[in-house]
Short mmCIF file of N, CA and C in Angstrom, two decimals:
data_model
loop_
_atom_site.label_atom_id
_atom_site.label_comp_id
_atom_site.label_asym_id
_atom_site.label_seq_id
_atom_site.Cartn_x
_atom_site.Cartn_y
_atom_site.Cartn_z
N UNK A 1 3.26 -15.01 14.01
CA UNK A 1 3.11 -13.80 13.21
C UNK A 1 3.73 -12.64 13.97
N UNK A 2 4.11 -11.63 13.20
CA UNK A 2 4.69 -10.46 13.87
C UNK A 2 4.35 -9.19 13.11
N UNK A 3 4.28 -8.11 13.87
CA UNK A 3 4.04 -6.80 13.28
C UNK A 3 5.32 -6.28 12.66
N UNK A 4 5.19 -5.64 11.52
CA UNK A 4 6.34 -5.13 10.79
C UNK A 4 6.30 -3.60 10.79
N UNK A 5 7.46 -2.94 10.83
CA UNK A 5 7.46 -1.48 10.77
C UNK A 5 7.08 -1.00 9.37
N UNK A 6 6.23 0.02 9.33
CA UNK A 6 5.77 0.60 8.06
C UNK A 6 6.58 1.85 7.77
N UNK A 7 7.17 1.91 6.57
CA UNK A 7 7.92 3.09 6.16
C UNK A 7 6.98 4.28 6.05
N UNK A 8 7.48 5.45 6.43
CA UNK A 8 6.67 6.68 6.35
C UNK A 8 7.22 7.59 5.25
N UNK A 9 6.30 8.14 4.48
CA UNK A 9 6.65 9.15 3.49
C UNK A 9 7.30 10.32 4.21
N UNK A 10 8.39 10.89 3.72
CA UNK A 10 9.01 10.75 2.40
C UNK A 10 10.21 9.80 2.34
N UNK A 11 10.21 8.71 3.08
CA UNK A 11 11.32 7.75 3.07
C UNK A 11 11.62 7.34 1.63
N UNK A 12 12.87 7.49 1.19
CA UNK A 12 13.21 7.18 -0.21
C UNK A 12 13.02 5.70 -0.58
N UNK A 13 12.99 4.82 0.41
CA UNK A 13 12.78 3.39 0.11
C UNK A 13 11.38 3.13 -0.45
N UNK A 14 10.45 4.07 -0.22
CA UNK A 14 9.10 3.92 -0.79
C UNK A 14 9.10 4.08 -2.30
N UNK A 15 10.20 4.57 -2.86
CA UNK A 15 10.28 4.79 -4.31
C UNK A 15 11.03 3.68 -5.05
N UNK A 16 11.40 2.62 -4.33
CA UNK A 16 12.05 1.48 -4.98
C UNK A 16 11.00 0.67 -5.74
N UNK A 17 11.38 0.18 -6.89
CA UNK A 17 10.49 -0.65 -7.71
C UNK A 17 10.63 -2.11 -7.25
N UNK A 18 9.51 -2.76 -7.01
CA UNK A 18 9.51 -4.14 -6.52
C UNK A 18 9.78 -5.13 -7.65
N UNK A 19 10.43 -6.22 -7.31
CA UNK A 19 10.75 -7.29 -8.26
C UNK A 19 9.66 -8.38 -8.16
N UNK A 20 9.42 -9.08 -9.26
CA UNK A 20 8.45 -10.17 -9.22
C UNK A 20 8.91 -11.29 -8.27
N UNK A 21 7.94 -11.98 -7.69
CA UNK A 21 8.21 -13.15 -6.87
C UNK A 21 8.39 -14.33 -7.82
N UNK A 22 9.46 -15.11 -7.63
CA UNK A 22 9.68 -16.26 -8.52
C UNK A 22 9.51 -17.58 -7.80
N UNK A 23 9.66 -17.57 -6.46
CA UNK A 23 9.52 -18.80 -5.69
C UNK A 23 8.40 -18.60 -4.66
N UNK A 24 7.42 -19.47 -4.72
CA UNK A 24 6.29 -19.43 -3.79
C UNK A 24 6.55 -20.48 -2.71
N UNK A 25 7.08 -20.02 -1.57
CA UNK A 25 7.50 -20.95 -0.53
C UNK A 25 6.99 -20.50 0.84
N UNK A 26 7.48 -21.15 1.87
CA UNK A 26 7.06 -20.84 3.24
C UNK A 26 7.41 -19.39 3.60
N UNK A 27 8.50 -18.87 3.08
CA UNK A 27 8.89 -17.48 3.37
C UNK A 27 7.83 -16.51 2.86
N UNK A 28 7.31 -16.75 1.68
CA UNK A 28 6.27 -15.88 1.10
C UNK A 28 5.00 -15.99 1.93
N UNK A 29 4.61 -17.20 2.32
CA UNK A 29 3.41 -17.38 3.15
C UNK A 29 3.54 -16.62 4.47
N UNK A 30 4.71 -16.74 5.10
CA UNK A 30 4.95 -16.05 6.39
C UNK A 30 4.92 -14.54 6.18
N UNK A 31 5.53 -14.06 5.11
CA UNK A 31 5.53 -12.63 4.82
C UNK A 31 4.10 -12.12 4.63
N UNK A 32 3.28 -12.86 3.90
CA UNK A 32 1.89 -12.45 3.68
C UNK A 32 1.13 -12.43 5.02
N UNK A 33 1.35 -13.42 5.87
CA UNK A 33 0.70 -13.44 7.19
C UNK A 33 1.11 -12.23 8.02
N UNK A 34 2.41 -11.92 8.03
CA UNK A 34 2.91 -10.78 8.80
C UNK A 34 2.40 -9.46 8.23
N UNK A 35 2.33 -9.37 6.90
CA UNK A 35 1.79 -8.17 6.27
C UNK A 35 0.33 -7.98 6.65
N UNK A 36 -0.44 -9.08 6.64
CA UNK A 36 -1.87 -9.00 6.99
C UNK A 36 -2.02 -8.53 8.44
N UNK A 37 -1.26 -9.13 9.34
CA UNK A 37 -1.34 -8.73 10.75
C UNK A 37 -0.98 -7.25 10.91
N UNK A 38 0.05 -6.81 10.22
CA UNK A 38 0.48 -5.41 10.27
C UNK A 38 -0.60 -4.49 9.74
N UNK A 39 -1.21 -4.87 8.61
CA UNK A 39 -2.27 -4.06 7.99
C UNK A 39 -3.48 -3.94 8.93
N UNK A 40 -3.92 -5.07 9.48
CA UNK A 40 -5.09 -5.04 10.37
C UNK A 40 -4.80 -4.22 11.63
N UNK A 41 -3.58 -4.33 12.16
CA UNK A 41 -3.22 -3.62 13.38
C UNK A 41 -3.13 -2.11 13.16
N UNK A 42 -2.79 -1.69 11.95
CA UNK A 42 -2.48 -0.27 11.68
C UNK A 42 -3.58 0.75 11.99
N UNK A 43 -4.84 0.62 11.73
CA UNK A 43 -5.54 -0.33 10.88
C UNK A 43 -5.63 0.21 9.44
N UNK A 44 -5.62 -0.72 8.50
CA UNK A 44 -5.74 -0.34 7.10
C UNK A 44 -6.50 -1.39 6.32
N UNK A 45 -6.67 -1.13 5.02
CA UNK A 45 -7.39 -2.08 4.15
C UNK A 45 -6.47 -2.63 3.06
N UNK A 46 -5.24 -2.13 3.00
CA UNK A 46 -4.28 -2.63 2.02
C UNK A 46 -2.86 -2.32 2.46
N UNK A 47 -1.93 -3.17 2.05
CA UNK A 47 -0.52 -2.95 2.36
C UNK A 47 0.31 -3.60 1.27
N UNK A 48 1.29 -2.87 0.78
CA UNK A 48 2.22 -3.39 -0.22
C UNK A 48 3.54 -3.72 0.48
N UNK A 49 4.22 -4.75 -0.02
CA UNK A 49 5.50 -5.15 0.58
C UNK A 49 6.49 -3.99 0.59
N UNK A 50 6.44 -3.13 -0.41
CA UNK A 50 7.33 -1.97 -0.46
C UNK A 50 7.22 -1.14 0.81
N UNK A 51 6.02 -1.05 1.37
CA UNK A 51 5.80 -0.22 2.56
C UNK A 51 6.48 -0.78 3.81
N UNK A 52 6.88 -2.04 3.77
CA UNK A 52 7.60 -2.62 4.90
C UNK A 52 9.05 -2.91 4.51
N UNK A 53 9.51 -2.24 3.46
CA UNK A 53 10.89 -2.32 2.99
C UNK A 53 11.26 -3.71 2.46
N UNK A 54 10.28 -4.39 1.88
CA UNK A 54 10.50 -5.64 1.16
C UNK A 54 10.11 -5.34 -0.28
N UNK A 55 11.05 -5.42 -1.20
CA UNK A 55 10.80 -4.94 -2.55
C UNK A 55 10.50 -6.09 -3.52
N UNK A 56 9.40 -6.78 -3.17
CA UNK A 56 8.86 -7.85 -3.98
C UNK A 56 7.40 -7.53 -4.26
N UNK A 57 6.88 -8.02 -5.39
CA UNK A 57 5.53 -7.68 -5.83
C UNK A 57 4.47 -8.47 -5.05
N UNK A 58 4.19 -7.99 -3.83
CA UNK A 58 3.20 -8.62 -2.96
C UNK A 58 2.35 -7.53 -2.34
N UNK A 59 1.03 -7.70 -2.44
CA UNK A 59 0.11 -6.81 -1.72
C UNK A 59 -0.93 -7.66 -1.00
N UNK A 60 -1.41 -7.13 0.12
CA UNK A 60 -2.53 -7.76 0.83
C UNK A 60 -3.64 -6.72 0.92
N UNK A 61 -4.87 -7.19 0.75
CA UNK A 61 -6.03 -6.30 0.75
C UNK A 61 -7.19 -7.00 1.44
N UNK A 62 -7.93 -6.22 2.23
CA UNK A 62 -9.20 -6.69 2.78
C UNK A 62 -10.10 -5.47 2.96
N UNK A 63 -11.04 -5.29 2.05
CA UNK A 63 -11.95 -4.14 2.10
C UNK A 63 -13.27 -4.48 2.77
N UNK A 64 -13.39 -5.69 3.33
CA UNK A 64 -14.64 -6.09 3.98
C UNK A 64 -14.82 -5.38 5.32
N UNK A 65 -16.07 -5.16 5.69
CA UNK A 65 -16.38 -4.53 6.98
C UNK A 65 -15.91 -5.39 8.14
N UNK A 66 -16.01 -6.72 7.98
CA UNK A 66 -15.71 -7.66 9.06
C UNK A 66 -14.22 -8.01 9.14
N UNK A 67 -13.44 -7.55 8.17
CA UNK A 67 -12.00 -7.87 8.09
C UNK A 67 -11.78 -9.39 8.05
N UNK A 68 -12.55 -10.05 7.19
CA UNK A 68 -12.45 -11.50 7.09
C UNK A 68 -12.34 -11.98 5.64
N UNK A 69 -11.95 -11.08 4.73
CA UNK A 69 -11.84 -11.46 3.32
C UNK A 69 -10.47 -11.07 2.78
N UNK A 70 -9.44 -11.46 3.51
CA UNK A 70 -8.07 -11.15 3.12
C UNK A 70 -7.72 -11.83 1.81
N UNK A 71 -7.06 -11.08 0.95
CA UNK A 71 -6.58 -11.64 -0.31
C UNK A 71 -5.17 -11.14 -0.55
N UNK A 72 -4.28 -12.05 -0.90
CA UNK A 72 -2.92 -11.67 -1.30
C UNK A 72 -2.88 -11.65 -2.82
N UNK A 73 -2.25 -10.62 -3.34
CA UNK A 73 -2.05 -10.48 -4.79
C UNK A 73 -0.54 -10.45 -5.01
N UNK A 74 -0.02 -11.52 -5.61
CA UNK A 74 1.41 -11.62 -5.85
C UNK A 74 1.65 -11.46 -7.35
N UNK A 75 2.62 -10.62 -7.70
CA UNK A 75 2.91 -10.27 -9.10
C UNK A 75 1.65 -9.79 -9.83
N UNK A 76 0.90 -8.86 -9.23
CA UNK A 76 -0.34 -8.42 -9.86
C UNK A 76 -0.09 -7.60 -11.13
N UNK A 77 -1.00 -7.75 -12.06
CA UNK A 77 -0.95 -6.91 -13.27
C UNK A 77 -2.36 -6.56 -13.67
N UNK A 78 -2.52 -5.33 -14.13
CA UNK A 78 -3.82 -4.87 -14.60
C UNK A 78 -3.96 -5.28 -16.07
N UNK A 79 -4.96 -6.09 -16.33
CA UNK A 79 -5.22 -6.55 -17.70
C UNK A 79 -6.08 -5.56 -18.47
N UNK A 80 -6.94 -4.84 -17.73
CA UNK A 80 -7.87 -3.90 -18.36
C UNK A 80 -8.27 -2.87 -17.32
N UNK A 81 -8.42 -1.63 -17.77
CA UNK A 81 -8.92 -0.56 -16.91
C UNK A 81 -9.98 0.22 -17.69
N UNK A 82 -11.06 0.57 -17.01
CA UNK A 82 -12.15 1.29 -17.68
C UNK A 82 -11.71 2.71 -18.05
N UNK A 83 -12.34 3.23 -19.10
CA UNK A 83 -12.10 4.63 -19.44
C UNK A 83 -12.79 5.55 -18.45
N UNK A 84 -13.88 5.04 -17.86
CA UNK A 84 -14.61 5.81 -16.84
C UNK A 84 -13.70 5.96 -15.62
N UNK A 85 -13.65 7.18 -15.11
CA UNK A 85 -12.81 7.48 -13.94
C UNK A 85 -13.69 7.77 -12.73
N UNK A 86 -13.09 7.67 -11.55
CA UNK A 86 -13.77 8.07 -10.32
C UNK A 86 -12.73 8.68 -9.39
N UNK A 87 -13.20 9.57 -8.54
CA UNK A 87 -12.32 10.20 -7.55
C UNK A 87 -12.69 9.65 -6.18
N UNK A 88 -11.70 9.11 -5.49
CA UNK A 88 -11.88 8.61 -4.12
C UNK A 88 -10.94 9.38 -3.21
N UNK A 89 -11.38 9.65 -1.99
CA UNK A 89 -10.48 10.19 -0.98
C UNK A 89 -9.62 9.03 -0.50
N UNK A 90 -8.33 9.09 -0.81
CA UNK A 90 -7.42 8.02 -0.44
C UNK A 90 -6.58 8.41 0.76
N UNK A 91 -6.23 7.42 1.53
CA UNK A 91 -5.29 7.56 2.63
C UNK A 91 -4.25 6.48 2.45
N UNK A 92 -3.24 6.48 3.31
CA UNK A 92 -2.15 5.52 3.15
C UNK A 92 -1.47 5.30 4.49
N UNK A 93 -1.16 4.06 4.80
CA UNK A 93 -0.48 3.76 6.06
C UNK A 93 0.91 4.39 6.11
N UNK A 94 1.50 4.68 4.95
CA UNK A 94 2.80 5.34 4.91
C UNK A 94 2.70 6.86 4.96
N UNK A 95 1.48 7.37 4.87
CA UNK A 95 1.24 8.82 4.92
C UNK A 95 0.12 9.04 5.95
N UNK A 96 0.42 8.75 7.23
CA UNK A 96 -0.64 8.74 8.25
C UNK A 96 -1.34 10.08 8.43
N UNK A 97 -2.68 9.99 8.54
CA UNK A 97 -3.48 11.17 8.82
C UNK A 97 -3.78 12.06 7.63
N UNK A 98 -3.33 11.68 6.46
CA UNK A 98 -3.52 12.50 5.25
C UNK A 98 -4.48 11.77 4.31
N UNK A 99 -5.50 12.50 3.86
CA UNK A 99 -6.48 11.96 2.91
C UNK A 99 -6.70 13.01 1.83
N UNK A 100 -6.78 12.56 0.58
CA UNK A 100 -7.06 13.50 -0.50
C UNK A 100 -7.61 12.74 -1.70
N UNK A 101 -8.32 13.46 -2.56
CA UNK A 101 -8.94 12.86 -3.73
C UNK A 101 -7.94 12.51 -4.82
N UNK A 102 -8.06 11.28 -5.33
CA UNK A 102 -7.24 10.81 -6.44
C UNK A 102 -8.17 10.21 -7.48
N UNK A 103 -7.95 10.61 -8.73
CA UNK A 103 -8.76 10.07 -9.82
C UNK A 103 -8.09 8.84 -10.41
N UNK A 104 -8.86 7.77 -10.52
CA UNK A 104 -8.36 6.51 -11.08
C UNK A 104 -9.47 5.87 -11.92
N UNK A 105 -9.11 4.87 -12.75
CA UNK A 105 -10.15 4.12 -13.45
C UNK A 105 -11.16 3.53 -12.46
N UNK A 106 -12.43 3.56 -12.83
CA UNK A 106 -13.50 3.09 -11.94
C UNK A 106 -13.51 1.57 -11.79
N UNK A 107 -13.07 0.87 -12.84
CA UNK A 107 -13.07 -0.59 -12.82
C UNK A 107 -11.76 -1.11 -13.41
N UNK A 108 -11.30 -2.23 -12.86
CA UNK A 108 -10.10 -2.88 -13.40
C UNK A 108 -10.27 -4.39 -13.40
N UNK A 109 -9.55 -5.03 -14.30
CA UNK A 109 -9.44 -6.49 -14.29
C UNK A 109 -7.98 -6.78 -13.99
N UNK A 110 -7.74 -7.60 -12.96
CA UNK A 110 -6.38 -7.86 -12.48
C UNK A 110 -6.10 -9.35 -12.49
N UNK A 111 -4.87 -9.69 -12.91
CA UNK A 111 -4.41 -11.07 -12.80
C UNK A 111 -3.27 -11.06 -11.78
N UNK A 112 -3.27 -12.07 -10.91
CA UNK A 112 -2.22 -12.19 -9.90
C UNK A 112 -2.08 -13.66 -9.52
N UNK A 113 -1.18 -13.92 -8.57
CA UNK A 113 -0.99 -15.26 -8.03
C UNK A 113 -1.31 -15.23 -6.54
N UNK A 114 -1.82 -16.36 -6.02
CA UNK A 114 -2.03 -16.46 -4.58
C UNK A 114 -0.74 -17.00 -3.93
N UNK A 115 -0.76 -17.22 -2.62
CA UNK A 115 0.46 -17.65 -1.91
C UNK A 115 0.94 -19.05 -2.34
N UNK A 116 0.06 -19.82 -2.95
CA UNK A 116 0.43 -21.15 -3.44
C UNK A 116 1.03 -21.09 -4.85
N UNK A 117 1.00 -19.89 -5.46
CA UNK A 117 1.50 -19.75 -6.82
C UNK A 117 0.45 -20.02 -7.87
N UNK A 118 -0.82 -20.07 -7.44
CA UNK A 118 -1.93 -20.32 -8.37
C UNK A 118 -2.43 -19.00 -8.94
N UNK A 119 -2.55 -18.91 -10.28
CA UNK A 119 -3.04 -17.66 -10.88
C UNK A 119 -4.55 -17.49 -10.65
N UNK A 120 -4.97 -16.23 -10.56
CA UNK A 120 -6.40 -15.92 -10.48
C UNK A 120 -6.61 -14.55 -11.11
N UNK A 121 -7.86 -14.28 -11.47
CA UNK A 121 -8.23 -12.98 -12.02
C UNK A 121 -9.39 -12.42 -11.21
N UNK A 122 -9.42 -11.09 -11.09
CA UNK A 122 -10.46 -10.40 -10.35
C UNK A 122 -10.95 -9.22 -11.18
N UNK A 123 -12.28 -9.09 -11.29
CA UNK A 123 -12.89 -7.89 -11.83
C UNK A 123 -13.27 -7.04 -10.63
N UNK A 124 -12.70 -5.86 -10.54
CA UNK A 124 -12.93 -5.03 -9.35
C UNK A 124 -13.50 -3.68 -9.73
N UNK A 125 -14.38 -3.18 -8.83
CA UNK A 125 -14.88 -1.82 -8.97
C UNK A 125 -14.95 -1.22 -7.57
N UNK A 126 -15.35 0.03 -7.48
CA UNK A 126 -15.49 0.70 -6.19
C UNK A 126 -14.21 0.70 -5.39
N UNK A 127 -14.36 0.51 -4.08
CA UNK A 127 -13.23 0.59 -3.16
C UNK A 127 -12.15 -0.45 -3.48
N UNK A 128 -12.54 -1.66 -3.88
CA UNK A 128 -11.55 -2.68 -4.20
C UNK A 128 -10.69 -2.26 -5.38
N UNK A 129 -11.30 -1.69 -6.41
CA UNK A 129 -10.53 -1.23 -7.58
C UNK A 129 -9.54 -0.14 -7.18
N UNK A 130 -9.99 0.79 -6.35
CA UNK A 130 -9.11 1.87 -5.88
C UNK A 130 -7.95 1.29 -5.08
N UNK A 131 -8.26 0.38 -4.16
CA UNK A 131 -7.25 -0.19 -3.29
C UNK A 131 -6.20 -0.97 -4.09
N UNK A 132 -6.65 -1.77 -5.03
CA UNK A 132 -5.71 -2.54 -5.86
C UNK A 132 -4.77 -1.59 -6.60
N UNK A 133 -5.32 -0.55 -7.22
CA UNK A 133 -4.49 0.39 -7.97
C UNK A 133 -3.53 1.15 -7.06
N UNK A 134 -4.01 1.55 -5.89
CA UNK A 134 -3.19 2.27 -4.91
C UNK A 134 -2.00 1.39 -4.48
N UNK A 135 -2.28 0.14 -4.12
CA UNK A 135 -1.21 -0.75 -3.66
C UNK A 135 -0.26 -1.12 -4.79
N UNK A 136 -0.79 -1.30 -6.00
CA UNK A 136 0.09 -1.59 -7.13
C UNK A 136 1.01 -0.41 -7.43
N UNK A 137 0.55 0.81 -7.19
CA UNK A 137 1.42 1.98 -7.34
C UNK A 137 2.64 1.85 -6.43
N UNK A 138 2.42 1.39 -5.18
CA UNK A 138 3.55 1.20 -4.26
C UNK A 138 4.60 0.28 -4.86
N UNK A 139 4.17 -0.78 -5.53
CA UNK A 139 5.10 -1.73 -6.13
C UNK A 139 5.93 -1.09 -7.23
N UNK A 140 5.40 0.00 -7.80
CA UNK A 140 6.12 0.74 -8.85
C UNK A 140 6.92 1.90 -8.26
N UNK A 141 6.90 2.02 -6.92
CA UNK A 141 7.65 3.09 -6.27
C UNK A 141 6.90 4.41 -6.22
N UNK A 142 5.58 4.36 -6.32
CA UNK A 142 4.79 5.59 -6.34
C UNK A 142 3.85 5.65 -5.13
N UNK A 143 3.82 6.81 -4.48
CA UNK A 143 2.95 7.05 -3.32
C UNK A 143 1.81 7.96 -3.77
N UNK A 144 0.61 7.77 -3.21
CA UNK A 144 -0.57 8.49 -3.71
C UNK A 144 -0.41 10.00 -3.71
N UNK A 145 0.40 10.56 -2.81
CA UNK A 145 0.56 12.02 -2.77
C UNK A 145 1.20 12.55 -4.05
N UNK A 146 1.81 11.68 -4.83
CA UNK A 146 2.42 12.11 -6.10
C UNK A 146 1.36 12.47 -7.14
N UNK A 147 0.10 12.11 -6.89
CA UNK A 147 -1.00 12.51 -7.76
C UNK A 147 -1.48 13.93 -7.42
N UNK A 148 -1.05 14.45 -6.28
CA UNK A 148 -1.50 15.76 -5.81
C UNK A 148 -0.61 16.86 -6.38
N UNK A 149 -1.04 18.09 -6.21
CA UNK A 149 -0.25 19.22 -6.70
C UNK A 149 1.07 19.29 -5.94
N UNK A 150 2.11 19.88 -6.55
CA UNK A 150 3.39 20.03 -5.84
C UNK A 150 3.24 20.79 -4.52
N UNK A 151 2.36 21.77 -4.48
CA UNK A 151 2.15 22.54 -3.25
C UNK A 151 1.61 21.63 -2.13
N UNK A 152 0.57 20.86 -2.43
CA UNK A 152 0.01 19.95 -1.43
C UNK A 152 1.04 18.91 -1.00
N UNK A 153 1.76 18.36 -1.98
CA UNK A 153 2.77 17.33 -1.70
C UNK A 153 3.85 17.88 -0.76
N UNK A 154 4.31 19.10 -1.01
CA UNK A 154 5.34 19.69 -0.16
C UNK A 154 4.83 19.98 1.24
N UNK A 155 3.58 20.41 1.34
CA UNK A 155 2.99 20.64 2.68
C UNK A 155 2.92 19.34 3.47
N UNK A 156 2.50 18.28 2.80
CA UNK A 156 2.40 16.96 3.45
C UNK A 156 3.79 16.50 3.89
N UNK A 157 4.75 16.63 3.00
CA UNK A 157 6.13 16.21 3.32
C UNK A 157 6.65 16.98 4.53
N UNK A 158 6.47 18.29 4.55
CA UNK A 158 6.93 19.12 5.66
C UNK A 158 6.26 18.70 6.96
N UNK A 159 4.94 18.47 6.91
CA UNK A 159 4.19 18.07 8.10
C UNK A 159 4.70 16.74 8.65
N UNK A 160 4.89 15.76 7.78
CA UNK A 160 5.30 14.43 8.24
C UNK A 160 6.75 14.43 8.74
N UNK A 161 7.62 15.19 8.11
CA UNK A 161 9.01 15.29 8.58
C UNK A 161 9.03 15.93 9.97
N UNK A 162 8.22 16.96 10.17
CA UNK A 162 8.14 17.62 11.48
C UNK A 162 7.61 16.65 12.53
N UNK A 163 6.56 15.90 12.21
CA UNK A 163 6.01 14.91 13.16
C UNK A 163 7.06 13.86 13.52
N UNK A 164 7.82 13.42 12.53
CA UNK A 164 8.86 12.41 12.76
C UNK A 164 9.93 12.94 13.71
N UNK A 165 10.34 14.21 13.52
CA UNK A 165 11.33 14.82 14.42
C UNK A 165 10.79 14.92 15.84
N UNK A 166 9.52 15.31 15.97
CA UNK A 166 8.91 15.43 17.30
C UNK A 166 8.83 14.08 17.99
N UNK A 167 8.50 13.03 17.24
CA UNK A 167 8.47 11.68 17.80
C UNK A 167 9.85 11.25 18.27
N UNK A 168 10.87 11.55 17.47
CA UNK A 168 12.25 11.19 17.83
C UNK A 168 12.68 11.93 19.10
N UNK A 169 12.33 13.23 19.20
CA UNK A 169 12.67 14.01 20.40
C UNK A 169 11.99 13.43 21.63
N UNK A 170 10.72 13.09 21.51
CA UNK A 170 9.98 12.51 22.63
C UNK A 170 10.61 11.20 23.09
N UNK A 171 11.01 10.38 22.13
CA UNK A 171 11.64 9.10 22.45
C UNK A 171 12.98 9.33 23.16
N UNK A 172 13.74 10.33 22.72
CA UNK A 172 15.03 10.64 23.37
C UNK A 172 14.81 11.10 24.81
N UNK A 173 13.81 11.97 25.00
CA UNK A 173 13.51 12.46 26.35
C UNK A 173 13.08 11.31 27.25
N UNK A 174 12.26 10.42 26.74
CA UNK A 174 11.78 9.28 27.52
C UNK A 174 12.95 8.35 27.88
N UNK A 175 13.88 8.15 26.95
CA UNK A 175 15.03 7.29 27.19
C UNK A 175 15.99 7.89 28.21
N UNK A 176 16.04 9.23 28.24
CA UNK A 176 16.96 9.92 29.17
C UNK A 176 16.47 9.87 30.62
N UNK A 177 15.20 9.56 30.80
CA UNK A 177 14.64 9.53 32.17
C UNK A 177 15.03 8.32 32.94
#
């Protein structure tokens, strides 16, 4: 297994729309394993393939306290979403250090495939419902900050671009030594 680099907002590759997976093979299994390792190391509770610059409909999620209930959702689709909404403070591995409230359906029913290509359905509520919807947004090229006001979004973008420049400068100084 290996850790994969996570794209940071506002990287334009985060806005690419993912294609469905058509072949369930060893490459997909390895990708899911690497995504899981990357997610746990970050640390996070969900990761979409889009976030690692792989534009296929694959997400990994584990909302358990013990980090022992990993589930891969391949080609996920929402079959039903409740009219009842809830607001959760969301964060994102591609938008490090930023958390803000996003309103989403409180419950969803999702159909997806596992790494073997077997279909399954999940009725989700609470944190799992939020996480599934958040990660599925990535597959559509959408980052959670796009739910925020333009002012907040621009502040976040400016902050992250500045942090990225500072990291690059530090790396250059370290390399010059």
